[in-house]
Coordinates of C-alpha atoms in Angstrom, one line a residue:
X1 CA 0.0 0.0 0.0
X2 CA 1.2 3.5 -0.8
X3 CA 0.0 6.3 1.5
X4 CA 0.4 10.0 1.9
X5 CA -1.1 12.4 4.4
X6 CA -2.9 14.9 2.1
X7 CA -6.4 14.0 0.9
X8 CA -6.9 14.7 -2.8
X9 CA -9.6 12.1 -3.6
X10 CA -11.1 13.3 -6.9
X11 CA -14.5 12.1 -5.9
X12 CA -14.5 14.6 -3.0
X13 CA -12.8 17.5 -4.6
X14 CA -14.3 17.8 -8.1
X15 CA -17.1 20.3 -8.6
X16 CA -19.0 19.2 -11.7
X17 CA -21.5 20.8 -13.9
X18 CA -22.8 20.0 -17.4
X19 CA -23.6 22.5 -20.1
X20 CA -23.8 22.6 -23.9
X21 CA -21.0 24.2 -25.9
X22 CA -22.0 27.7 -26.9
X23 CA -21.2 28.6 -30.5
X24 CA -17.8 30.2 -30.6
X25 CA -17.5 33.2 -32.8
X26 CA -17.2 32.0 -36.4
X27 CA -14.3 34.4 -37.2
X28 CA -12.3 33.2 -34.2
X29 CA -12.9 29.5 -35.1
X30 CA -11.9 30.1 -38.7
X31 CA -8.8 32.0 -37.6
X32 CA -7.8 29.2 -35.2
X33 CA -8.2 26.6 -37.9
X34 CA -6.4 28.7 -40.4
X35 CA -3.4 28.7 -38.0
X36 CA -3.7 25.0 -37.6
X37 CA -3.8 24.3 -41.3
X38 CA -1.1 26.7 -42.4
X39 CA 1.3 25.8 -39.6
X40 CA 1.4 22.3 -41.1
X41 CA -0.2 20.3 -38.3
X42 CA -3.5 19.6 -40.1
X43 CA -2.8 20.3 -43.8
X44 CA -5.7 18.5 -45.4
X45 CA -8.5 18.8 -42.9
X46 CA -11.9 20.2 -44.0
X47 CA -12.4 23.7 -42.7
X48 CA -16.2 23.3 -42.9
X49 CA -16.3 20.6 -40.3
X50 CA -16.9 23.0 -37.4
X51 CA -20.3 22.1 -36.0
X52 CA -20.1 18.9 -34.0
X53 CA -22.2 19.4 -30.9
X54 CA -20.7 18.4 -27.6
X55 CA -21.2 18.9 -23.9
X56 CA -18.6 19.8 -21.3
X57 CA -18.4 18.6 -17.7
X58 CA -16.1 20.7 -15.6
X59 CA -14.3 19.6 -12.5
X60 CA -11.6 21.3 -10.4
X61 CA -8.6 19.5 -9.0
X62 CA -7.3 21.0 -5.7
X63 CA -3.6 20.9 -5.0
X64 CA -3.1 21.9 -1.4
X65 CA -0.7 24.8 -0.5
X66 CA 2.6 23.9 1.1
X67 CA 2.9 20.4 -0.4
X68 CA 5.5 21.0 -3.1
X69 CA 9.0 19.6 -2.4
X70 CA 10.5 20.5 -5.8
X71 CA 11.1 16.8 -6.5
X72 CA 9.3 13.5 -7.0
X73 CA 8.6 11.3 -3.9
X74 CA 9.2 7.6 -4.5
X75 CA 6.8 5.0 -3.3
X76 CA 7.3 1.2 -3.6
X77 CA 4.6 -1.0 -4.9
X78 CA 4.4 -4.7 -3.7
X79 CA 5.0 -6.1 -7.2
X80 CA 8.2 -7.6 -8.5
X81 CA 8.6 -8.8 -12.1
X82 CA 11.0 -11.7 -12.1
X83 CA 11.6 -15.3 -13.0
X84 CA 10.9 -18.2 -10.6
X85 CA 14.6 -18.6 -9.6
X86 CA 15.6 -14.9 -9.9
X87 CA 18.1 -15.7 -12.7
X88 CA 17.5 -13.6 -15.8
X89 CA 18.2 -15.4 -19.0
X90 CA 18.1 -14.2 -22.6
X91 CA 14.8 -12.4 -23.5
X92 CA 13.5 -12.9 -20.0
X93 CA 15.5 -9.7 -19.6
X94 CA 12.9 -7.8 -21.6
X95 CA 10.5 -7.5 -18.6
X96 CA 6.9 -6.4 -18.9
X97 CA 4.7 -3.3 -19.3
X98 CA 2.3 -1.3 -17.2
X99 CA -1.0 0.4 -17.8
X100 CA -2.8 3.3 -16.1
X101 CA -6.5 3.9 -16.6
X102 CA -9.8 4.2 -14.7
X103 CA -10.9 0.6 -14.6
X104 CA -14.0 0.9 -12.4
X105 CA -15.3 4.3 -13.6
X106 CA -15.0 5.9 -10.2
X107 CA -12.8 8.9 -11.3
X108 CA -9.5 7.5 -10.0
X109 CA -6.8 6.1 -12.1
X110 CA -5.9 2.4 -11.4
X111 CA -2.8 0.4 -12.3
X112 CA -2.1 -2.9 -14.1
X113 CA 1.5 -4.3 -14.0
X114 CA 2.6 -7.3 -16.0
X115 CA 4.9 -10.0 -14.6
X116 CA 7.0 -12.9 -15.8
X117 CA 6.8 -16.0 -13.6
X118 CA 4.7 -14.3 -10.9
X119 CA 1.1 -13.1 -11.4
X120 CA 0.2 -9.8 -12.9
X121 CA -1.1 -7.2 -10.4
X122 CA -4.1 -4.8 -10.5
X123 CA -3.8 -1.9 -8.0
X124 CA -7.2 -0.3 -7.3
X125 CA -6.9 3.4 -6.5
X126 CA -8.8 4.1 -3.2
X127 CA -7.7 7.8 -3.0
X128 CA -4.8 9.6 -1.3
X129 CA -2.4 7.3 -3.1
X130 CA -3.8 4.3 -1.3
X131 CA -4.0 1.2 -3.5
X132 CA -5.5 -2.2 -3.0
X133 CA -3.6 -5.0 -4.8
X134 CA -5.5 -7.8 -6.7
X135 CA -3.5 -10.6 -8.3
X136 CA -4.6 -11.7 -11.7
X137 CA -4.7 -15.4 -12.4
X138 CA -2.0 -15.0 -15.2
X139 CA 1.5 -13.8 -15.5
X140 CA 4.1 -14.4 -18.3
X141 CA 3.0 -11.1 -19.8
X142 CA 4.7 -8.7 -22.1
X143 CA 2.5 -5.8 -23.3
X144 CA -0.3 -4.4 -21.1
X145 CA -3.0 -2.4 -22.9
X146 CA -5.9 -0.9 -21.0
X147 CA -8.5 -0.1 -23.8
X148 CA -12.2 -0.4 -24.3
X149 CA -12.1 -3.1 -27.0
X150 CA -15.9 -3.8 -27.0
X151 CA -17.0 -0.2 -26.8
X152 CA -19.3 -0.6 -23.8
X153 CA -17.8 2.3 -21.8
X154 CA -15.7 0.1 -19.5
X155 CA -11.9 -0.3 -20.0
X156 CA -10.8 -3.8 -20.8
X157 CA -7.4 -5.4 -20.6
X158 CA -5.5 -6.7 -23.6
X159 CA -2.2 -8.6 -22.9
X160 CA 0.5 -10.1 -25.0
X161 CA 2.1 -13.2 -23.4
X162 CA 5.6 -14.6 -23.4
X163 CA 4.6 -17.3 -25.8
X164 CA 3.0 -14.9 -28.2
X165 CA -0.6 -15.4 -27.3
X166 CA -3.0 -12.4 -27.0
X167 CA -5.3 -12.4 -24.0
X168 CA -8.5 -10.4 -23.8
X169 CA -9.9 -9.7 -20.3
X170 CA -13.4 -8.2 -20.5
X171 CA -14.4 -5.6 -17.9
X172 CA -17.7 -6.8 -16.5
X173 CA -18.6 -3.1 -15.9
X174 CA -22.1 -2.5 -14.4
X175 CA -22.5 -6.2 -13.6
X176 CA -20.4 -5.6 -10.4
X177 CA -20.6 -3.2 -7.5
X178 CA -17.7 -0.9 -6.9
X179 CA -14.8 -2.7 -5.2
X180 CA -16.2 -6.1 -5.9
X181 CA -13.5 -8.6 -6.9
X182 CA -13.5 -10.4 -10.2
X183 CA -14.2 -7.4 -12.5
X184 CA -12.2 -9.0 -15.4
X185 CA -13.1 -12.2 -17.0
X186 CA -11.0 -13.8 -19.8
X187 CA -12.8 -14.3 -23.0
X188 CA -11.8 -15.6 -26.5
X189 CA -12.0 -13.0 -29.3
X190 CA -12.4 -14.6 -32.7
X191 CA -9.6 -13.7 -35.0
X192 CA -7.3 -12.1 -32.5
X193 CA -4.8 -15.0 -32.5
X194 CA -1.6 -14.2 -34.3
X195 CA 1.7 -14.3 -32.4
X196 CA 2.3 -10.9 -30.8
X197 CA 4.8 -9.0 -28.6
X198 CA 3.9 -5.3 -29.2
X199 CA 0.3 -4.2 -29.7
X200 CA -1.7 -1.0 -30.3
X201 CA -5.3 0.0 -31.0
X202 CA -7.0 2.6 -33.2
X203 CA -9.8 3.0 -35.7
X204 CA -7.8 2.5 -38.8
X205 CA -10.6 2.2 -41.3
X206 CA -12.9 5.0 -40.0
X207 CA -15.8 2.7 -39.4
X208 CA -16.1 3.8 -35.7
X209 CA -14.7 0.8 -33.9
X210 CA -11.1 -0.1 -32.7
X211 CA -8.8 -2.2 -34.8
X212 CA -5.7 -3.9 -33.5
X213 CA -2.1 -3.8 -34.7
X214 CA 0.3 -6.5 -33.5
X215 CA 3.9 -7.4 -34.3
X216 CA 6.0 -10.4 -33.2
X217 CA 9.4 -10.6 -31.6
X218 CA 10.7 -13.5 -33.6
X219 CA 13.9 -14.3 -31.8
X220 CA 12.2 -14.4 -28.4
X221 CA 9.3 -16.5 -29.6
X222 CA 11.7 -18.9 -31.4
X223 CA 13.6 -19.3 -28.2
X224 CA 10.4 -19.9 -26.3
X225 CA 8.6 -22.2 -28.8
X226 CA 11.4 -23.6 -31.0
X227 CA 10.6 -25.2 -34.4
X228 CA 6.9 -25.1 -33.7
X229 CA 7.1 -21.3 -34.1
X230 CA 8.8 -21.6 -37.5
X231 CA 6.5 -24.3 -38.8
X232 CA 3.3 -22.3 -38.2
X233 CA 4.6 -19.4 -40.4
X234 CA 2.5 -16.8 -38.6
X235 CA 5.3 -14.3 -37.6
X236 CA 5.3 -10.7 -38.5
X237 CA 3.1 -7.6 -38.5
X238 CA -0.7 -7.7 -38.7
X239 CA -3.6 -5.4 -38.9
X240 CA -6.6 -7.0 -37.2
X241 CA -9.7 -5.5 -38.6
X242 CA -12.7 -5.3 -36.2
X243 CA -15.8 -6.6 -38.0
X244 CA -18.7 -6.6 -35.6
X245 CA -16.6 -7.8 -32.7
X246 CA -14.7 -10.4 -34.7
X247 CA -11.3 -9.7 -36.1
X248 CA -9.9 -10.4 -39.6
X249 CA -6.1 -10.5 -39.8
X250 CA -4.2 -8.8 -42.7
X251 CA -0.5 -9.6 -42.8
X252 CA 1.8 -6.7 -43.7
X253 CA 5.2 -8.3 -43.0
X254 CA 6.4 -11.9 -42.6
X255 CA 9.0 -11.1 -40.0
X256 CA 9.5 -8.7 -37.1
X257 CA 11.7 -8.2 -34.1
X258 CA 9.2 -5.7 -32.7
X259 CA 9.5 -4.1 -29.3
X260 CA 7.4 -1.0 -30.1
X261 CA 4.6 0.2 -32.3
X262 CA 3.5 3.8 -33.1
X263 CA 0.3 4.9 -34.8
X264 CA 0.0 8.5 -35.9
X265 CA -1.0 10.5 -39.0
X266 CA 2.5 11.1 -40.4
X267 CA 1.4 12.7 -43.6
X268 CA -1.6 14.7 -42.4
X269 CA -4.2 13.0 -44.6
X270 CA -6.6 12.1 -41.8
X271 CA -5.6 8.4 -41.6
X272 CA -3.3 6.9 -39.0
X273 CA 0.0 5.4 -40.4
X274 CA 2.0 2.6 -38.8
X275 CA 5.6 2.4 -37.6
X276 CA 7.1 -0.8 -36.1
X277 CA 10.3 -0.6 -34.2
X278 CA 12.6 -3.6 -34.5
X279 CA 15.4 -4.9 -32.4
X280 CA 18.7 -6.0 -33.8
X281 CA 19.7 -5.2 -37.4
X282 CA 16.2 -5.7 -38.9
X283 CA 15.2 -2.1 -40.0
X284 CA 12.2 -0.4 -38.6
X285 CA 9.1 -0.9 -40.8
X286 CA 6.8 2.0 -41.8
X287 CA 3.5 1.9 -43.8
X288 CA 1.3 4.7 -44.9
X289 CA -2.4 4.1 -44.6
X290 CA -3.7 5.0 -48.1
X291 CA -7.3 4.8 -49.3
X292 CA -6.2 1.9 -51.6
X293 CA -4.3 0.0 -48.9
X294 CA -1.1 0.0 -46.8
X295 CA 2.0 1.1 -48.7
X296 CA 5.6 0.7 -47.3
X297 CA 7.5 3.9 -47.2
X298 CA 10.9 5.3 -46.2
X299 CA 10.5 8.6 -44.5
X300 CA 13.3 8.9 -41.9
X301 CA 16.9 9.9 -42.8
X302 CA 18.2 8.0 -39.8
X303 CA 16.6 5.4 -37.5
X304 CA 17.6 3.6 -34.3
X305 CA 19.4 0.3 -34.7
X306 CA 17.9 -1.8 -31.9
X307 CA 14.6 0.1 -31.3
X308 CA 13.4 -0.2 -27.8
X309 CA 10.4 2.2 -27.6
X310 CA 8.6 5.0 -29.3
X311 CA 6.8 8.1 -28.1
X312 CA 5.2 11.0 -29.9
X313 CA 5.0 14.6 -28.7
X314 CA 5.0 18.2 -29.8
X315 CA 8.4 19.1 -28.3
X316 CA 8.5 22.7 -29.8
X317 CA 4.8 23.7 -29.6
X318 CA 4.6 23.8 -33.4
X319 CA 1.5 21.8 -33.6
X320 CA 3.4 18.8 -35.1
X321 CA 4.2 15.6 -33.3
X322 CA 7.9 14.6 -33.2
X323 CA 8.9 11.0 -32.8
X324 CA 11.4 9.8 -30.1
X325 CA 12.9 6.4 -30.5
X326 CA 15.1 4.9 -27.8
X327 CA 18.2 2.6 -28.3
X328 CA 21.3 1.6 -26.5
X329 CA 24.3 4.0 -26.2
X330 CA 26.5 4.7 -23.1
X331 CA 25.6 7.9 -21.4
X332 CA 29.2 8.6 -20.5
X333 CA 32.6 7.5 -21.7
X334 CA 34.4 7.2 -18.4
X335 CA 36.4 3.9 -17.8
X336 CA 33.9 2.4 -15.4
X337 CA 31.0 2.9 -17.8
X338 CA 32.9 1.6 -20.8
X339 CA 34.0 -1.5 -18.8
X340 CA 30.4 -2.3 -18.0
X341 CA 29.4 -1.9 -21.7
X342 CA 32.4 -3.7 -23.1
X343 CA 30.6 -7.0 -24.0
X344 CA 28.1 -5.1 -26.1
X345 CA 30.5 -2.7 -27.7
X346 CA 33.0 -5.4 -28.6
X347 CA 30.4 -7.8 -30.0
X348 CA 30.9 -8.6 -33.6
X349 CA 27.9 -7.5 -35.6
X350 CA 27.6 -8.0 -39.4
X351 CA 28.4 -4.8 -41.1
X352 CA 25.4 -2.9 -42.3
X353 CA 25.0 -2.3 -46.1
X354 CA 26.1 1.0 -47.5
X355 CA 23.4 3.6 -47.1
X356 CA 21.7 1.8 -44.2
X357 CA 20.1 4.5 -42.0
X358 CA 20.4 2.7 -38.7
X359 CA 22.4 4.1 -35.8
X360 CA 22.9 2.7 -32.3
X361 CA 21.6 5.8 -30.5
X362 CA 18.4 7.5 -29.6
X363 CA 16.6 9.6 -32.3
X364 CA 14.4 12.7 -32.1
X365 CA 12.8 12.9 -35.5
X366 CA 11.1 16.2 -36.2
X367 CA 9.3 17.1 -39.4
X368 CA 9.6 20.5 -41.0
X369 CA 6.8 22.4 -42.7
X370 CA 7.3 20.4 -45.9
X371 CA 7.0 17.1 -44.0
X372 CA 10.7 16.1 -44.3
X373 CA 12.2 14.6 -41.1
X374 CA 15.4 15.6 -39.4
X375 CA 17.1 13.8 -36.5
X376 CA 17.7 16.3 -33.8
X377 CA 18.7 13.8 -31.1
X378 CA 22.3 14.7 -31.0
X379 CA 21.6 18.5 -31.3
X380 CA 19.3 18.3 -28.3
X381 CA 21.5 16.1 -26.2
X382 CA 19.2 13.1 -26.3
X383 CA 21.3 10.6 -28.3
X384 CA 23.0 8.8 -25.4
X385 CA 21.0 7.9 -22.3
X386 CA 22.1 4.3 -21.6
X387 CA 20.4 1.0 -22.2
X388 CA 17.0 2.7 -22.6
X389 CA 13.7 1.0 -22.5
X390 CA 10.5 3.1 -21.9
X391 CA 10.6 6.7 -23.1
X392 CA 7.8 9.0 -22.3
X393 CA 7.0 12.7 -23.1
X394 CA 5.1 14.7 -20.5
X395 CA 5.2 18.2 -19.1
X396 CA 6.5 17.1 -15.7
X397 CA 7.2 20.6 -14.4
X398 CA 4.2 22.3 -16.0
X399 CA 6.0 25.0 -17.9
X400 CA 4.4 24.5 -21.2
X401 CA 7.2 22.3 -22.7
X402 CA 7.1 18.5 -23.0
X403 CA 9.9 16.9 -20.9
X404 CA 11.2 13.4 -21.4
X405 CA 11.6 10.5 -19.0
X406 CA 13.7 7.4 -19.9
X407 CA 13.9 4.1 -18.1
X408 CA 17.3 2.4 -18.1
X409 CA 19.2 -0.7 -17.2
X410 CA 19.8 -4.3 -18.2
X411 CA 20.2 -7.7 -16.5
X412 CA 21.1 -10.9 -18.3
X413 CA 23.1 -13.9 -17.1
X414 CA 25.5 -14.2 -20.1
X415 CA 25.9 -10.7 -21.6
X416 CA 26.7 -9.1 -18.2
X417 CA 28.2 -12.1 -16.5
X418 CA 31.2 -9.9 -15.6
X419 CA 29.0 -7.6 -13.5
X420 CA 27.6 -8.1 -10.0
X421 CA 24.3 -10.0 -10.2
X422 CA 24.9 -10.0 -14.0
X423 CA 23.3 -6.5 -14.2
X424 CA 24.1 -3.3 -15.8
X425 CA 23.0 -0.7 -13.2
X426 CA 22.1 2.7 -14.7
X427 CA 20.0 5.6 -13.5
X428 CA 16.7 6.5 -15.2
X429 CA 17.0 9.9 -16.9
X430 CA 14.7 12.9 -16.4
X431 CA 15.3 15.5 -19.1
X432 CA 13.8 18.9 -18.9
X433 CA 12.8 20.6 -22.1
X434 CA 14.3 24.1 -22.0
X435 CA 13.0 25.0 -25.5
X436 CA 16.1 24.2 -27.5
X437 CA 17.8 21.6 -25.4
X438 CA 17.0 18.8 -23.0
X439 CA 18.7 19.2 -19.6
X440 CA 19.3 16.3 -17.2
X441 CA 17.5 16.9 -13.9
X442 CA 19.0 14.6 -11.2
X443 CA 17.4 16.8 -8.5
X444 CA 14.0 15.8 -9.6
X445 CA 14.4 12.4 -7.8
X446 CA 13.6 10.2 -10.7
X447 CA 17.1 8.6 -11.1
X448 CA 16.1 5.1 -9.9
X449 CA 18.6 2.3 -10.5
X450 CA 16.3 -0.6 -10.2
X451 CA 16.3 -1.6 -13.9
X452 CA 12.9 -0.5 -15.2
X453 CA 11.2 -1.7 -18.3
X454 CA 7.6 -0.5 -18.9
X455 CA 6.5 2.9 -17.6
X456 CA 3.3 5.0 -17.8
X457 CA 2.2 8.5 -16.6
X458 CA -1.0 9.8 -15.1
X459 CA -2.5 12.0 -12.4
X460 CA -2.8 9.3 -9.7
X461 CA -3.6 11.6 -6.8
X462 CA -5.9 14.1 -8.4
X463 CA -3.7 17.2 -7.9
X464 CA -3.4 18.1 -11.5
X465 CA 0.2 17.0 -12.4
X466 CA 1.7 13.9 -13.9
X467 CA 2.9 11.0 -11.7
X468 CA 4.9 8.1 -13.1
X469 CA 4.8 4.3 -12.5
X470 CA 7.7 2.0 -13.5
X471 CA 7.6 -1.7 -13.7
X472 CA 11.1 -2.9 -12.7
X473 CA 12.8 -6.2 -13.3
X474 CA 13.9 -8.0 -10.1
X475 CA 12.9 -5.0 -7.9
X476 CA 9.7 -3.6 -6.6
X477 CA 7.7 -1.5 -9.0
X478 CA 7.8 2.2 -8.2
X479 CA 5.3 5.1 -8.1
X480 CA 6.9 8.5 -8.4
X481 CA 4.6 11.1 -6.9
X482 CA 5.1 14.5 -8.6
X483 CA 5.7 17.3 -6.0
X484 CA 7.5 19.7 -8.3
X485 CA 6.8 23.3 -7.5
X486 CA 5.3 25.9 -9.8
X487 CA 3.2 25.7 -13.0
X488 CA -0.5 25.1 -13.6
X489 CA -2.4 22.7 -15.8
X490 CA -5.6 21.8 -17.6
X491 CA -6.8 18.2 -18.0
X492 CA -9.1 17.1 -20.8
X493 CA -10.9 13.8 -21.3
X494 CA -12.7 13.2 -24.6
X495 CA -15.7 11.0 -24.9
X496 CA -17.9 9.7 -27.7
X497 CA -21.0 8.2 -26.0
X498 CA -22.9 5.8 -28.2
X499 CA -20.0 5.0 -30.5
X500 CA -17.8 1.8 -30.5
X501 CA -14.9 4.1 -29.7
X502 CA -16.2 5.8 -26.5
X503 CA -12.7 7.0 -25.4
X504 CA -12.1 8.8 -28.6
X505 CA -8.9 7.0 -29.4
X506 CA -7.2 8.8 -32.3
X507 CA -8.5 12.3 -31.4
X508 CA -6.2 15.3 -31.1
X509 CA -6.6 18.4 -28.9
X510 CA -5.0 21.8 -29.4
X511 CA -4.8 24.3 -26.5
X512 CA -4.2 27.9 -27.6
X513 CA -2.0 29.7 -25.1
X514 CA -0.7 33.3 -25.2
X515 CA 2.8 32.0 -26.0
X516 CA 1.7 29.4 -28.5
X517 CA -0.2 26.2 -29.2
X518 CA 0.0 23.0 -27.2
X519 CA -0.9 19.6 -28.8
X520 CA -1.9 16.4 -27.2
X521 CA -3.1 13.1 -28.8
X522 CA -5.3 10.3 -27.5
X523 CA -3.4 7.1 -28.0
X524 CA -3.5 3.6 -26.3
X525 CA 0.1 2.5 -26.5
X526 CA 3.1 4.7 -25.5
X527 CA 6.8 3.9 -24.7
X528 CA 7.6 0.3 -24.1
X529 CA 4.8 -2.3 -23.9
X530 CA 2.7 0.1 -21.8
X531 CA -0.4 2.4 -22.0
X532 CA -1.4 5.7 -20.5
X533 CA -4.9 6.9 -19.7
X534 CA -6.8 8.9 -22.3
X535 CA -6.8 11.9 -19.9
X536 CA -4.8 14.7 -21.7
X537 CA -2.6 16.8 -19.5
X538 CA -1.7 20.4 -20.6
X539 CA 0.9 22.2 -18.4
X540 CA 1.7 25.8 -18.6
X541 CA 3.2 28.7 -16.4
X542 CA 1.0 29.7 -13.5
X543 CA 0.7 33.3 -14.6
X544 CA -0.9 32.4 -18.0
X545 CA -4.4 31.2 -18.9
X546 CA -5.6 29.2 -21.9
X547 CA -7.6 30.9 -24.6
X548 CA -9.3 28.2 -26.6
X549 CA -9.5 24.4 -26.8
X550 CA -9.9 22.9 -30.3
X551 CA -10.7 19.2 -30.7
X552 CA -10.3 17.1 -33.8
X553 CA -12.3 13.9 -33.3
X554 CA -11.2 10.6 -34.8
X555 CA -13.6 11.0 -37.7
X556 CA -12.1 14.4 -38.7
X557 CA -14.9 16.5 -37.2
X558 CA -14.0 19.5 -35.0
X559 CA -15.4 21.0 -31.7
X560 CA -14.3 24.1 -29.8
X561 CA -14.4 24.9 -26.1
X562 CA -14.1 28.6 -25.2
X563 CA -12.9 29.9 -21.9
X564 CA -11.0 26.8 -20.5
X565 CA -9.1 27.7 -17.3
X566 CA -6.2 26.4 -15.3
X567 CA -7.1 24.0 -12.5
X568 CA -10.0 22.5 -14.5
X569 CA -10.6 18.9 -15.5
X570 CA -12.8 19.0 -18.6
X571 CA -14.8 16.0 -19.9
X572 CA -15.9 16.9 -23.5
X573 CA -18.5 14.6 -24.9
X574 CA -19.9 14.5 -28.3
X575 CA -23.7 14.5 -28.4
X576 CA -24.3 13.6 -32.0
X577 CA -23.5 9.9 -31.8
X578 CA -26.4 8.6 -29.6
X579 CA -26.3 7.5 -25.9
X580 CA -24.2 4.9 -24.1

């Protein structure tokens, strides 16, 4: 159990009222959308789609005075991802993910942590950072996705397993009273049966429901399953099309070493494209989602070599999402660090062919106004952060700039046999976005050395800022409570009642501020094998106020909210799609 003294239970501190959106002045709407279109963030969207009706529910979060400590406070969670004997062998080292979401619709964010030989854990949020642990009847889990697959308004769980199977755990929702055990029941989903390691969800064919994307990690599954895996010939990358609750698989690639998937509208045509991040020398794979099918494309001048994770974020408040990809590169070149890294650095790898874009370092890939990408990782001091797993953007200090948190470390009984406990011990990295560079922030208290893998962010105590949960390997999971001082925030949750995508996965929100425009996207999967809640967090300096909130829904329609204010938690619901 995690406990703190202040009471910030959202159920007690939110003042809620519902009202219809008043029409915002047409000239202001047209001007705002003109800025969006001609800044390059929405180049092909229809300017006439401005009239989607919606309602807004307003709540206030209430951070109490005197609680800031200008750092994160670390809380241990009673969950340890490990093997039965504690020895970490090849590919067991990859660990498992974590998900943050409201699983019982009580207004608090709950946690789900995957495990290896021990059971997965659900931590039910009971307020004040008190959590009640419930063990799931399964472990041996890789990806943990918290997503409403069946569109009933209750968040389900989708897991990938060590042996490649996909497990669907349906949330029984209104069948159970609050706090009653057994909320999730495992069910078979017809057609969702290809071997998978990484997984993501979105409405890829604009029919209103969520489709799935999966990709295999062939070397790990071959180690686990042997020749049986080769004989089945089901490896690779798949789109699973949702057809009335049953899934039809379409194979895009016959092989993958996938640790990460990213879905975003790379070319601004209103359709989500697909990027698969591969380990080892297999290049990352990218497909554009065209009206006539999925087309492979090469859009990046450089890519990571052994891609560990992806995240997307508007790092310069341009309205365009940049892509961060993590890899392995020593953070320092001192003798101790290089001795620890020696087995990897001295390993003989087949030389890459001439012109191969892969580099063993992190990448920050930013598109210019013409859509051409540049790698700014080295320029912004992000290229070398260690053996990096989860990477997450988030405005941790609430100054209006997206910061970056990276989880580091590795343990494996052969590669690091020369190290104590055969483990490469490295600190996690918190990097503050200063507008042109990313500055390491050791004083924030986020430099854990426990060897994290999956990580997720969310406002777990209802005080308006982002907390972090990390699923460690061979050590207790950690919750990092955000007590940084300064800044303000606005939180936005988008809803589509009556649709098969009630959480509005694939929507984008733009917050107009005096100093510029902030962008946030509703996605399921972020970082490494993990998922964040759909609750969008906008941080900004405390002496500023938002001007306008613009929402682009997954079907391309727009809504506007006038007069948003700091300290608010807005739930914006479409009213043109029926009722839940």
